[in-house]
Amino acid sequence: MIPVHYYLILSAVMFITGVVGVLTRRNAIIIFMCIELMLNSVNLTFVAFSSYLGNEAGQMFVFFVMAVAAAEAAVGLAIVIALFRNKQTVNINEVNILKW
Amino acid sequence: MSSELIVFLVLAAVAVLSGILMITRANPVNSALFLILNFIALAGMYLTLNAQFVAIIQILVYAGAIMVLVLFVIMLLNLQDEEPLRETLTKRHYASLLFALLTLAMLIEAIGWMGGDTLDRMQQQSPLAVANGTVQHIGDVLFSSYVFPFELTSILLLAAMLGAVVIAKKRFP
């Protein structure tokens, strides 16, 4: 059998990939997708612990995380569309009206 | 090497490579397609963890619904390619990469600390894992112990639906 560490390390690597994406990319939609990647890497940790500890609570959490991610996708993409309608761009360097 | 380990390594390689390719593609459509590949590899990973329900939901909700929505928006906005990453590398990029690698080292260190009897217990999946992952068991638990959060989820989805309609409307109030 595979020890649980393998899953945890894979999850950590995927999470950091998402972090690097959020920090380096300028396209709002790609940043949004990187956040989805980070949510998914956390889901992997939940399911791995759920399966190795024999407790279904982790899979319940994944269910609710997916519901929140779906809601976030709908609202986030609506914001991107509203942004594009006003600024004609999704480059976050050019969207700084809340910056001081 | 056992067959389980080979399956795990193949899925892990697909997941990591598609993640890295996703954050390095200039074209958002390519990024989205690599993210879908990543989600499918993760669904396979959930199957190796005996979580059938989560694996199916991963494909249906993530690879299906959410990514179709993302691709739809990308196509709708008709975006140009972002300028290639390597031409715009700044100090900030290197700093964020350094920060990310340090965080990764910290996470792996934290995983390494999980020693002793926790380590012995976590060498293989619990015998309960197969029964816990079935749709029947998930449904039982969801509609008994977790029925209140489940109902709250419906309010969350309603609020998100209304919010998305209001924000994306032509004349934002």
CSV table of N, CA, C and O in Angstrom, one decimal, chain A residues 24-26, chain B residues 23-27 80-90 93:
chain,number,residue,atom,x,y,z
A,24,THR,N,2.2,35.0,-10.3
A,24,THR,CA,3.0,35.5,-11.5
A,24,THR,C,2.1,35.8,-12.6
A,24,THR,O,2.5,36.6,-13.5
A,25,ARG,N,0.9,35.3,-12.7
A,25,ARG,CA,0.1,35.6,-13.9
A,25,ARG,C,-0.7,36.9,-13.8
A,25,ARG,O,-0.9,37.4,-12.7
A,26,ARG,N,-1.0,37.5,-14.9
A,26,ARG,CA,-1.7,38.8,-14.9
A,26,ARG,C,-3.1,38.7,-15.4
A,26,ARG,O,-3.9,39.6,-15.4
B,23,ILE,N,-0.1,26.8,-15.6
B,23,ILE,CA,0.3,28.2,-15.2
B,23,ILE,C,1.3,28.8,-16.1
B,23,ILE,O,1.6,29.9,-16.0
B,24,THR,N,1.8,28.0,-17.1
B,24,THR,CA,2.8,28.6,-18.0
B,24,THR,C,2.3,28.9,-19.4
B,24,THR,O,3.0,29.5,-20.2
B,25,ARG,N,1.1,28.4,-19.7
B,25,ARG,CA,0.6,28.7,-21.1
B,25,ARG,C,0.1,30.1,-21.2
B,25,ARG,O,-0.5,30.7,-20.3
B,26,ALA,N,0.4,30.7,-22.4
B,26,ALA,CA,0.0,32.1,-22.6
B,26,ALA,C,-1.5,32.2,-22.9
B,26,ALA,O,-2.1,33.2,-22.6
B,27,ASN,N,-2.0,31.2,-23.6
B,27,ASN,CA,-3.4,31.2,-24.1
B,27,ASN,C,-4.3,30.7,-23.0
B,27,ASN,O,-4.1,29.5,-22.5
B,80,GLN,N,-6.9,38.0,-26.1
B,80,GLN,CA,-5.6,37.7,-26.8
B,80,GLN,C,-4.7,37.0,-25.8
B,80,GLN,O,-4.9,37.0,-24.6
B,81,ASP,N,-3.7,36.4,-26.4
B,81,ASP,CA,-2.7,35.7,-25.6
B,81,ASP,C,-2.0,36.7,-24.7
B,81,ASP,O,-1.7,37.9,-25.1
B,82,GLU,N,-1.7,36.3,-23.5
B,82,GLU,CA,-0.9,37.1,-22.6
B,82,GLU,C,0.5,37.1,-23.2
B,82,GLU,O,0.9,36.1,-23.9
B,83,GLU,N,1.3,38.2,-23.0
B,83,GLU,CA,2.7,38.2,-23.5
B,83,GLU,C,3.4,37.1,-22.8
B,83,GLU,O,3.2,36.8,-21.6
B,84,PRO,N,4.3,36.4,-23.5
B,84,PRO,CA,5.0,35.2,-22.9
B,84,PRO,C,5.7,35.5,-21.6
B,84,PRO,O,6.2,36.6,-21.5
B,85,LEU,N,5.6,34.6,-20.7
B,85,LEU,CA,6.0,34.8,-19.3
B,85,LEU,C,7.5,35.2,-19.3
B,85,LEU,O,8.0,36.0,-18.6
B,86,ARG,N,8.3,34.5,-20.2
B,86,ARG,CA,9.7,34.6,-20.0
B,86,ARG,C,10.2,36.0,-20.5
B,86,ARG,O,11.3,36.4,-20.0
B,87,GLU,N,9.4,36.7,-21.3
B,87,GLU,CA,9.8,38.0,-21.7
B,87,GLU,C,9.5,39.1,-20.6
B,87,GLU,O,10.0,40.2,-20.7
B,88,THR,N,8.6,38.7,-19.7
B,88,THR,CA,8.2,39.7,-18.7
B,88,THR,C,8.7,39.4,-17.3
B,88,THR,O,8.1,39.9,-16.3
B,89,LEU,N,9.7,38.5,-17.2
B,89,LEU,CA,10.2,38.1,-15.9
B,89,LEU,C,10.7,39.3,-15.2
B,89,LEU,O,11.6,39.9,-15.7
B,90,THR,N,10.3,39.5,-14.0
B,90,THR,CA,10.8,40.6,-13.2
B,90,THR,C,11.3,40.1,-11.9
B,90,THR,O,11.2,38.9,-11.6
B,93,HIS,N,8.7,38.3,-10.0
B,93,HIS,CA,8.4,36.9,-10.3
B,93,HIS,C,9.4,36.0,-9.5
B,93,HIS,O,9.0,34.9,-9.0
